[in-house]
């Protein structure tokens, strides 16, 4: 394993906000890239305030979403609306290997941040652009968020609800973080292309495309003419052995039996009803599908007789495939996540450091950078400007022009 981070020496400018763009830049930083976070003076990236917006949980004194997606970055407070900021922006573009943005098209045009405006400054630049609804089409200019583009527009929100129940609000950031990994993959592909051609590239990703990819197996079925069971009724599902059941202590278990011929007899024995295997109503997959509502009713009564712990012991002993619907509190203490180092300590110098969530991309032969604290607004403005070649007089001139804070 190398002691030098894989992406050490790679320069990244993060011009993005809310959430996929900054998260993709954070993954680059996890592998050692030098990431400069560009924020408007005084107010900073609006992402800094996300933890104060309900229903997000509030933790006094801890800006947890900001820490998650902006670790190991340097912050420069730069007023892109000021004409005086243009020399700084152009210096950043020349310095950068990768620039990440999610400004709406009209904002990019107004600020001169379009790909065609920047690439002449640096033909090797990887320009990574994430949008809500894609670059083309009637809704390209609409603002897009995780819940509206990834979940609602893609069909995922409708697929994951039960019949006669309103759609549920998704976990905030879930589509954004999936899209971030796609954007990261696109950036790394473009860097590989640059190694082969010497030329930069424009990388695009969208929340809507990511949602369609997440729903792609059933969406593909629709494309070839299938009719989906939508929305699914848990009490009368297409498959009673791919369904959720409540235990005596009000917990939920998800059954997922793929090889039914092998698993059903084991399951019936585990739940204390081996004789049901001889019942012609449940003997094979077609008959079980035809009597799914009847089977659900029987299994509801059965699972309600024992606690989750008891069912786990019985199902594990039988070697059956199932899942426990965990709470986030349980997930945070899950020994499987802990054993695989999904949670890593923040290198903040404290005796008892907080944990954060590692990005899911790993190379066994490469060491990631330990997560450091996310920057305060403009914390590195002066040092970044000096790295870009501005002297003390030039920095003061920028301040007088209200280009930097």
Tab-separated table of C-alpha atoms in Angstrom:
chain	number	residue	atom	x	y	z
A	1	UNK	CA	0.000	0.000	0.000
A	2	UNK	CA	1.419	3.379	-1.041
A	3	UNK	CA	1.940	6.094	1.571
A	4	UNK	CA	1.279	8.755	-1.063
A	5	UNK	CA	-2.433	9.282	-1.729
A	6	UNK	CA	-3.425	8.261	-5.230
A	7	UNK	CA	-4.733	11.694	-6.280
A	8	UNK	CA	-2.140	13.811	-4.508
A	9	UNK	CA	-1.235	16.692	-6.816
A	10	UNK	CA	-4.661	16.737	-8.494
A	11	UNK	CA	-6.198	20.207	-8.290
A	12	UNK	CA	-9.975	20.520	-7.899
A	13	UNK	CA	-12.153	23.647	-7.830
A	14	UNK	CA	-15.531	23.072	-6.183
A	15	UNK	CA	-18.027	25.681	-7.411
A	16	UNK	CA	-21.036	23.550	-6.510
A	17	UNK	CA	-23.657	23.458	-3.771
A	18	UNK	CA	-26.432	21.162	-2.478
A	19	UNK	CA	-25.201	18.196	-2.493
A	20	UNK	CA	-24.045	15.944	-5.322
A	21	UNK	CA	-21.306	18.224	-6.665
A	22	UNK	CA	-19.623	18.919	-3.328
A	23	UNK	CA	-19.911	15.221	-2.408
A	24	UNK	CA	-18.145	14.185	-5.631
A	25	UNK	CA	-15.378	16.679	-4.871
A	26	UNK	CA	-15.150	15.249	-1.343
A	27	UNK	CA	-14.518	11.755	-2.762
A	28	UNK	CA	-11.677	13.172	-4.869
A	29	UNK	CA	-10.340	14.710	-1.668
A	30	UNK	CA	-10.609	11.359	0.109
A	31	UNK	CA	-8.009	10.075	-2.344
A	32	UNK	CA	-5.711	13.050	-1.792
A	33	UNK	CA	-6.812	15.730	-4.272
A	34	UNK	CA	-6.357	19.370	-3.261
A	35	UNK	CA	-9.927	20.721	-3.294
A	36	UNK	CA	-10.655	24.451	-3.142
A	37	UNK	CA	-14.224	25.283	-2.133
A	38	UNK	CA	-15.394	28.574	-3.676
A	39	UNK	CA	-18.097	30.303	-1.624
A	40	UNK	CA	-19.828	33.696	-1.731
A	41	UNK	CA	-18.516	36.082	0.938
A	42	UNK	CA	-20.445	36.688	4.167
A	43	UNK	CA	-23.160	34.061	3.558
A	44	UNK	CA	-21.125	31.133	2.225
A	45	UNK	CA	-22.494	28.061	0.499
A	46	UNK	CA	-26.196	27.651	1.352
A	47	UNK	CA	-25.368	24.035	2.192
A	48	UNK	CA	-23.946	25.338	5.471
A	49	UNK	CA	-27.513	25.940	6.695
A	50	UNK	CA	-29.053	22.598	5.689
A	51	UNK	CA	-28.905	21.030	9.153
A	52	UNK	CA	-31.195	23.805	10.454
A	53	UNK	CA	-33.994	22.979	7.991
A	54	UNK	CA	-36.655	20.542	9.319
A	55	UNK	CA	-37.026	17.593	9.303
A	56	UNK	CA	-33.232	17.320	9.487
A	57	UNK	CA	-32.170	16.488	13.055
A	58	UNK	CA	-30.412	19.286	14.911
A	59	UNK	CA	-27.205	18.786	16.879
A	60	UNK	CA	-26.096	21.865	18.796
A	61	UNK	CA	-22.713	23.075	17.600
A	62	UNK	CA	-22.241	20.353	14.970
A	63	UNK	CA	-22.825	21.091	11.281
A	64	UNK	CA	-22.843	17.428	10.302
A	65	UNK	CA	-23.875	17.669	6.586
A	66	UNK	CA	-21.243	20.340	5.959
A	67	UNK	CA	-18.591	18.166	7.594
A	68	UNK	CA	-19.689	15.101	5.626
A	69	UNK	CA	-19.316	16.590	2.145
A	70	UNK	CA	-16.678	19.282	2.646
A	71	UNK	CA	-13.978	17.542	4.648
A	72	UNK	CA	-10.364	18.191	3.676
A	73	UNK	CA	-11.277	21.189	1.491
A	74	UNK	CA	-9.890	24.715	1.512
A	75	UNK	CA	-12.435	27.557	1.461
A	76	UNK	CA	-12.032	30.803	-0.444
A	77	UNK	CA	-14.676	33.526	-0.114
A	78	UNK	CA	-14.961	34.835	-3.691
A	79	UNK	CA	-17.722	37.088	-5.018
A	80	UNK	CA	-18.220	35.743	-8.523
A	81	UNK	CA	-20.697	38.563	-9.239
A	82	UNK	CA	-17.938	41.146	-8.885
A	83	UNK	CA	-15.986	41.984	-12.081
A	84	UNK	CA	-12.907	42.125	-9.879
A	85	UNK	CA	-13.216	38.415	-9.158
A	86	UNK	CA	-12.641	37.401	-12.770
A	87	UNK	CA	-8.816	37.303	-12.530
A	88	UNK	CA	-9.125	34.992	-9.512
A	89	UNK	CA	-11.609	32.728	-11.276
A	90	UNK	CA	-9.397	32.528	-14.356
A	91	UNK	CA	-6.380	31.727	-12.176
A	92	UNK	CA	-8.358	28.946	-10.503
A	93	UNK	CA	-9.360	27.519	-13.889
A	94	UNK	CA	-5.743	27.522	-15.097
A	95	UNK	CA	-4.640	25.882	-11.830
A	96	UNK	CA	-7.382	23.238	-11.868
A	97	UNK	CA	-7.405	19.735	-13.243
A	98	UNK	CA	-11.089	19.399	-12.351
A	99	UNK	CA	-13.831	21.999	-11.921
A	100	UNK	CA	-17.160	20.933	-10.405
A	101	UNK	CA	-20.273	23.064	-10.795
A	102	UNK	CA	-24.024	22.799	-10.502
A	103	UNK	CA	-24.995	26.365	-11.289
A	104	UNK	CA	-28.202	26.597	-13.357
A	105	UNK	CA	-27.573	27.332	-17.065
A	106	UNK	CA	-28.746	30.927	-16.767
A	107	UNK	CA	-26.403	31.572	-13.832
A	108	UNK	CA	-23.459	30.033	-15.670
A	109	UNK	CA	-24.163	32.295	-18.627
A	110	UNK	CA	-24.400	35.381	-16.428
A	111	UNK	CA	-21.160	34.633	-14.591
A	112	UNK	CA	-19.228	33.412	-17.628
A	113	UNK	CA	-18.885	29.902	-16.219
A	114	UNK	CA	-19.976	27.908	-19.282
A	115	UNK	CA	-17.693	25.149	-20.465
A	116	UNK	CA	-16.972	26.940	-23.748
A	117	UNK	CA	-15.982	30.108	-21.866
A	118	UNK	CA	-13.525	28.336	-19.560
A	119	UNK	CA	-11.920	25.601	-21.650
A	120	UNK	CA	-9.810	28.060	-23.741
A	121	UNK	CA	-8.081	28.994	-20.474
A	122	UNK	CA	-7.167	25.352	-19.819
A	123	UNK	CA	-7.674	22.771	-22.599
A	124	UNK	CA	-6.811	19.974	-20.128
A	125	UNK	CA	-9.640	20.955	-17.763
A	126	UNK	CA	-12.178	18.324	-16.679
A	127	UNK	CA	-15.413	20.312	-16.364
A	128	UNK	CA	-17.868	18.294	-14.254
A	129	UNK	CA	-21.441	19.522	-14.347
A	130	UNK	CA	-24.336	18.108	-12.334
A	131	UNK	CA	-27.944	19.166	-12.958
A	132	UNK	CA	-31.393	18.239	-11.761
A	133	UNK	CA	-32.978	17.274	-15.075
A	134	UNK	CA	-30.154	17.106	-17.621
A	135	UNK	CA	-28.644	19.548	-20.094
A	136	UNK	CA	-31.336	19.346	-22.789
A	137	UNK	CA	-35.127	19.297	-23.001
A	138	UNK	CA	-37.971	21.516	-21.807
A	139	UNK	CA	-37.059	21.247	-18.110
A	140	UNK	CA	-33.284	21.691	-18.379
A	141	UNK	CA	-33.466	25.071	-16.666
A	142	UNK	CA	-35.699	23.963	-13.802
A	143	UNK	CA	-34.148	23.818	-10.336
A	144	UNK	CA	-33.817	20.184	-9.336
A	145	UNK	CA	-33.355	18.662	-5.922
A	146	UNK	CA	-32.904	15.146	-4.626
A	147	UNK	CA	-36.576	14.746	-3.696
A	148	UNK	CA	-38.030	16.342	-6.845
A	149	UNK	CA	-35.745	14.985	-9.560
A	150	UNK	CA	-34.209	11.740	-8.286
A	151	UNK	CA	-37.120	10.426	-6.234
A	152	UNK	CA	-40.346	11.934	-7.543
A	153	UNK	CA	-39.721	12.465	-11.267
A	154	UNK	CA	-37.956	9.116	-11.810
A	155	UNK	CA	-40.860	7.015	-10.521
A	156	UNK	CA	-38.964	5.744	-7.482
A	157	UNK	CA	-41.250	7.535	-5.036
A	158	UNK	CA	-44.310	5.921	-6.562
A	159	UNK	CA	-42.705	2.471	-6.690
A	160	UNK	CA	-41.730	2.490	-3.019
A	161	UNK	CA	-45.127	3.374	-1.561
A	162	UNK	CA	-47.915	1.039	-0.543
A	163	UNK	CA	-51.389	1.100	-2.043
A	164	UNK	CA	-53.725	3.694	-0.506
A	165	UNK	CA	-50.778	5.296	1.302
A	166	UNK	CA	-49.299	8.674	0.418
A	167	UNK	CA	-45.744	8.697	-0.979
A	168	UNK	CA	-43.125	8.885	1.763
A	169	UNK	CA	-40.478	11.580	1.986
A	170	UNK	CA	-37.104	10.082	1.141
A	171	UNK	CA	-34.015	10.248	3.299
A	172	UNK	CA	-32.471	13.612	2.457
A	173	UNK	CA	-29.390	13.401	0.267
A	174	UNK	CA	-29.807	9.766	-0.750
A	175	UNK	CA	-30.175	10.495	-4.456
A	176	UNK	CA	-27.569	13.249	-4.266
A	177	UNK	CA	-24.940	10.935	-2.834
A	178	UNK	CA	-25.643	8.273	-5.448
A	179	UNK	CA	-25.302	10.918	-8.159
A	180	UNK	CA	-22.049	12.076	-6.572
A	181	UNK	CA	-20.508	8.655	-7.096
A	182	UNK	CA	-21.601	8.704	-10.750
A	183	UNK	CA	-20.052	12.168	-11.151
A	184	UNK	CA	-16.856	10.916	-9.487
A	185	UNK	CA	-16.782	7.960	-11.890
A	186	UNK	CA	-17.244	10.319	-14.831
A	187	UNK	CA	-14.419	12.548	-13.616
A	188	UNK	CA	-12.066	9.586	-13.233
A	189	UNK	CA	-13.042	8.331	-16.716
A	190	UNK	CA	-12.307	11.784	-18.133
A	191	UNK	CA	-8.941	11.864	-16.385
A	192	UNK	CA	-8.112	8.498	-17.955
A	193	UNK	CA	-9.153	9.902	-21.334
A	194	UNK	CA	-6.892	12.888	-20.735
A	195	UNK	CA	-3.995	10.528	-20.105
A	196	UNK	CA	-4.628	8.984	-23.534
A	197	UNK	CA	-5.431	12.142	-25.527
A	198	UNK	CA	-3.947	15.052	-23.593
A	199	UNK	CA	-7.320	16.808	-23.759
A	200	UNK	CA	-9.833	17.666	-21.114
A	201	UNK	CA	-13.539	16.869	-21.299
A	202	UNK	CA	-16.965	17.865	-20.100
A	203	UNK	CA	-18.563	15.395	-17.683
A	204	UNK	CA	-22.296	15.530	-16.992
A	205	UNK	CA	-24.591	13.814	-14.519
A	206	UNK	CA	-28.146	14.505	-13.432
A	207	UNK	CA	-30.364	13.552	-10.529
A	208	UNK	CA	-33.089	12.462	-12.940
A	209	UNK	CA	-30.776	10.150	-14.906
A	210	UNK	CA	-29.471	8.697	-11.653
A	211	UNK	CA	-33.032	8.050	-10.474
A	212	UNK	CA	-33.854	6.342	-13.775
A	213	UNK	CA	-30.750	4.164	-13.378
A	214	UNK	CA	-31.802	3.258	-9.823
A	215	UNK	CA	-35.255	2.257	-11.105
A	216	UNK	CA	-33.817	0.787	-14.299
A	217	UNK	CA	-34.760	-2.876	-13.909
A	218	UNK	CA	-38.482	-2.159	-13.690
A	219	UNK	CA	-38.208	0.896	-15.936
A	220	UNK	CA	-36.658	-1.385	-18.550
A	221	UNK	CA	-39.655	-3.678	-18.147
A	222	UNK	CA	-41.959	-0.766	-18.978
A	223	UNK	CA	-39.882	0.057	-22.044
A	224	UNK	CA	-40.537	-3.424	-23.435
A	225	UNK	CA	-44.265	-3.317	-22.676
A	226	UNK	CA	-44.614	-4.807	-19.204
A	227	UNK	CA	-47.419	-3.760	-16.893
A	228	UNK	CA	-46.237	-3.203	-13.347
A	229	UNK	CA	-48.192	-4.035	-10.162
A	230	UNK	CA	-48.365	-0.460	-8.904
A	231	UNK	CA	-48.583	0.466	-6.151
A	232	UNK	CA	-48.115	-2.839	-4.345
A	233	UNK	CA	-50.507	-3.864	-1.589
A	234	UNK	CA	-48.551	-5.568	1.199
A	235	UNK	CA	-51.576	-7.640	2.183
A	236	UNK	CA	-52.017	-8.955	-1.374
A	237	UNK	CA	-48.625	-8.722	-3.076
A	238	UNK	CA	-47.450	-10.387	-6.281
A	239	UNK	CA	-45.177	-12.567	-4.148
A	240	UNK	CA	-45.839	-13.315	-0.489
A	241	UNK	CA	-42.246	-14.518	-0.074
A	242	UNK	CA	-40.883	-11.157	-1.167
A	243	UNK	CA	-42.741	-9.174	1.454
A	244	UNK	CA	-42.538	-7.475	4.874
A	245	UNK	CA	-43.810	-8.966	8.140
A	246	UNK	CA	-44.224	-7.496	11.626
A	247	UNK	CA	-42.845	-9.303	14.681
A	248	UNK	CA	-44.310	-9.482	18.189
A	249	UNK	CA	-42.117	-6.563	19.341
A	250	UNK	CA	-43.265	-4.302	16.488
A	251	UNK	CA	-40.234	-4.796	14.257
A	252	UNK	CA	-40.241	-5.624	10.557
A	253	UNK	CA	-38.560	-8.441	8.643
A	254	UNK	CA	-38.227	-8.545	4.860
A	255	UNK	CA	-38.294	-11.990	3.234
A	256	UNK	CA	-36.467	-12.418	-0.076
A	257	UNK	CA	-36.655	-16.002	-1.347
A	258	UNK	CA	-35.181	-16.420	-4.810
A	259	UNK	CA	-34.689	-20.194	-4.899
A	260	UNK	CA	-38.127	-21.106	-3.595
A	261	UNK	CA	-37.920	-24.833	-4.317
A	262	UNK	CA	-35.020	-25.066	-1.891
A	263	UNK	CA	-35.962	-22.357	0.584
A	264	UNK	CA	-39.699	-22.862	1.095
A	265	UNK	CA	-39.423	-26.289	2.810
A	266	UNK	CA	-36.666	-24.912	5.072
A	267	UNK	CA	-38.795	-21.877	5.848
A	268	UNK	CA	-41.926	-23.899	6.648
A	269	UNK	CA	-39.912	-26.094	8.978
A	270	UNK	CA	-38.352	-23.052	10.675
A	271	UNK	CA	-41.752	-21.452	11.353
A	272	UNK	CA	-43.185	-24.722	12.679
A	273	UNK	CA	-45.440	-25.670	9.749
A	274	UNK	CA	-43.578	-28.320	7.702
A	275	UNK	CA	-46.900	-29.933	6.769
A	276	UNK	CA	-47.769	-26.903	4.617
A	277	UNK	CA	-45.239	-28.095	2.029
A	278	UNK	CA	-47.702	-30.866	1.141
A	279	UNK	CA	-50.626	-28.495	0.669
A	280	UNK	CA	-51.311	-28.176	-3.096
A	281	UNK	CA	-52.244	-24.500	-2.556
A	282	UNK	CA	-48.649	-23.758	-1.576
A	283	UNK	CA	-46.804	-26.556	-3.398
A	284	UNK	CA	-45.170	-24.595	-6.208
A	285	UNK	CA	-44.485	-21.031	-7.286
A	286	UNK	CA	-47.609	-20.574	-9.475
A	287	UNK	CA	-49.904	-21.798	-6.686
A	288	UNK	CA	-48.145	-19.600	-4.118
A	289	UNK	CA	-48.597	-16.584	-6.399
A	290	UNK	CA	-52.279	-17.392	-6.858
A	291	UNK	CA	-52.816	-17.577	-3.099
A	292	UNK	CA	-50.487	-14.737	-2.068
A	293	UNK	CA	-53.087	-12.884	0.030
A	294	UNK	CA	-53.938	-16.071	1.914
A	295	UNK	CA	-50.253	-16.759	2.599
A	296	UNK	CA	-49.685	-13.200	3.832
A	297	UNK	CA	-52.558	-13.522	6.276
A	298	UNK	CA	-51.107	-16.760	7.642
A	299	UNK	CA	-47.577	-15.347	7.865
A	300	UNK	CA	-48.806	-12.168	9.560
A	301	UNK	CA	-50.270	-14.308	12.330
A	302	UNK	CA	-47.137	-16.460	12.510
A	303	UNK	CA	-44.586	-13.622	12.687
A	304	UNK	CA	-46.681	-11.860	15.321
A	305	UNK	CA	-46.031	-14.726	17.758
A	306	UNK	CA	-42.289	-14.147	18.261
A	307	UNK	CA	-39.881	-11.269	18.778
A	308	UNK	CA	-37.357	-10.093	16.221
A	309	UNK	CA	-34.502	-11.728	18.148
A	310	UNK	CA	-36.321	-15.063	18.166
A	311	UNK	CA	-37.076	-14.884	14.448
A	312	UNK	CA	-33.497	-13.976	13.613
A	313	UNK	CA	-32.249	-17.016	15.471
A	314	UNK	CA	-34.691	-19.345	13.699
A	315	UNK	CA	-34.167	-17.912	10.215
A	316	UNK	CA	-30.378	-17.787	10.588
A	317	UNK	CA	-30.328	-21.406	11.744
A	318	UNK	CA	-32.271	-22.377	8.616
A	319	UNK	CA	-29.905	-20.374	6.371
A	320	UNK	CA	-32.736	-18.308	4.909
A	321	UNK	CA	-32.470	-14.947	3.138
A	322	UNK	CA	-34.127	-12.096	4.984
A	323	UNK	CA	-33.445	-8.559	6.124
A	324	UNK	CA	-34.157	-6.599	9.278
A	325	UNK	CA	-35.595	-3.114	8.784
A	326	UNK	CA	-33.097	-1.281	10.968
A	327	UNK	CA	-33.315	2.185	12.426
A	328	UNK	CA	-30.508	4.661	11.739
A	329	UNK	CA	-29.559	4.390	15.403
A	330	UNK	CA	-29.062	0.654	14.927
A	331	UNK	CA	-27.181	1.234	11.691
A	332	UNK	CA	-24.755	3.538	13.511
A	333	UNK	CA	-23.900	0.652	15.865
A	334	UNK	CA	-24.066	-2.163	13.311
A	335	UNK	CA	-21.053	-4.452	13.830
A	336	UNK	CA	-20.939	-5.211	10.105
A	337	UNK	CA	-20.518	-1.533	9.248
A	338	UNK	CA	-17.988	-1.098	12.034
A	339	UNK	CA	-15.985	-4.153	10.958
A	340	UNK	CA	-15.741	-2.806	7.406
A	341	UNK	CA	-14.667	0.659	8.581
A	342	UNK	CA	-17.632	2.431	7.020
A	343	UNK	CA	-17.349	4.901	9.909
A	344	UNK	CA	-14.009	6.670	10.206
A	345	UNK	CA	-12.755	9.223	12.762
A	346	UNK	CA	-12.452	12.894	11.878
A	347	UNK	CA	-8.881	14.057	12.395
A	348	UNK	CA	-9.783	17.120	14.453
A	349	UNK	CA	-7.221	16.759	17.233
A	350	UNK	CA	-9.741	15.871	19.910
A	351	UNK	CA	-9.230	13.029	22.377
A	352	UNK	CA	-12.567	11.483	21.401
A	353	UNK	CA	-13.061	12.391	17.712
A	354	UNK	CA	-16.431	12.283	16.037
A	355	UNK	CA	-17.025	9.671	13.368
A	356	UNK	CA	-18.011	10.371	9.787
A	357	UNK	CA	-19.044	8.133	6.897
A	358	UNK	CA	-16.374	6.979	4.485
A	359	UNK	CA	-17.078	7.308	0.774
A	360	UNK	CA	-17.941	3.889	-0.687
A	361	UNK	CA	-15.193	3.761	-3.350
A	362	UNK	CA	-12.155	1.815	-2.139
A	363	UNK	CA	-8.959	0.410	-3.585
A	364	UNK	CA	-7.283	-2.212	-1.458
A	365	UNK	CA	-3.846	-1.036	-2.557
A	366	UNK	CA	-4.462	2.681	-1.865
A	367	UNK	CA	-4.672	4.575	1.416
A	368	UNK	CA	-7.325	7.253	1.735
A	369	UNK	CA	-6.712	10.578	3.436
A	370	UNK	CA	-8.058	10.691	6.971
A	371	UNK	CA	-11.042	13.059	7.056
A	372	UNK	CA	-10.161	16.481	8.400
A	373	UNK	CA	-12.494	19.246	9.566
A	374	UNK	CA	-14.584	21.014	6.948
A	375	UNK	CA	-13.403	24.609	6.471
A	376	UNK	CA	-14.863	27.753	7.946
A	377	UNK	CA	-16.097	30.290	5.406
A	378	UNK	CA	-13.102	31.922	3.731
A	379	UNK	CA	-10.682	30.188	6.082
A	380	UNK	CA	-8.090	29.771	3.339
A	381	UNK	CA	-8.799	32.797	1.148
A	382	UNK	CA	-5.413	34.427	1.581
A	383	UNK	CA	-3.342	31.249	1.341
A	384	UNK	CA	-5.211	30.138	-1.800
A	385	UNK	CA	-4.675	33.535	-3.422
A	386	UNK	CA	-0.974	33.345	-2.628
A	387	UNK	CA	-0.836	29.855	-4.160
A	388	UNK	CA	-2.414	31.346	-7.296
A	389	UNK	CA	0.316	34.013	-7.497
A	390	UNK	CA	-1.351	37.045	-5.933
A	391	UNK	CA	0.945	39.149	-3.720
A	392	UNK	CA	-0.084	41.233	-0.714
A	393	UNK	CA	-0.862	44.296	-2.847
A	394	UNK	CA	-2.931	42.201	-5.269
A	395	UNK	CA	-4.895	40.634	-2.419
A	396	UNK	CA	-5.634	44.038	-0.899
A	397	UNK	CA	-6.779	45.278	-4.315
A	398	UNK	CA	-9.194	42.341	-4.518
A	399	UNK	CA	-10.551	43.181	-1.082
A	400	UNK	CA	-11.054	46.816	-2.028
A	401	UNK	CA	-12.988	45.682	-5.084
A	402	UNK	CA	-15.127	43.458	-2.820
A	403	UNK	CA	-14.088	40.478	-4.917
A	404	UNK	CA	-12.874	38.540	-1.871
A	405	UNK	CA	-13.593	38.716	1.822
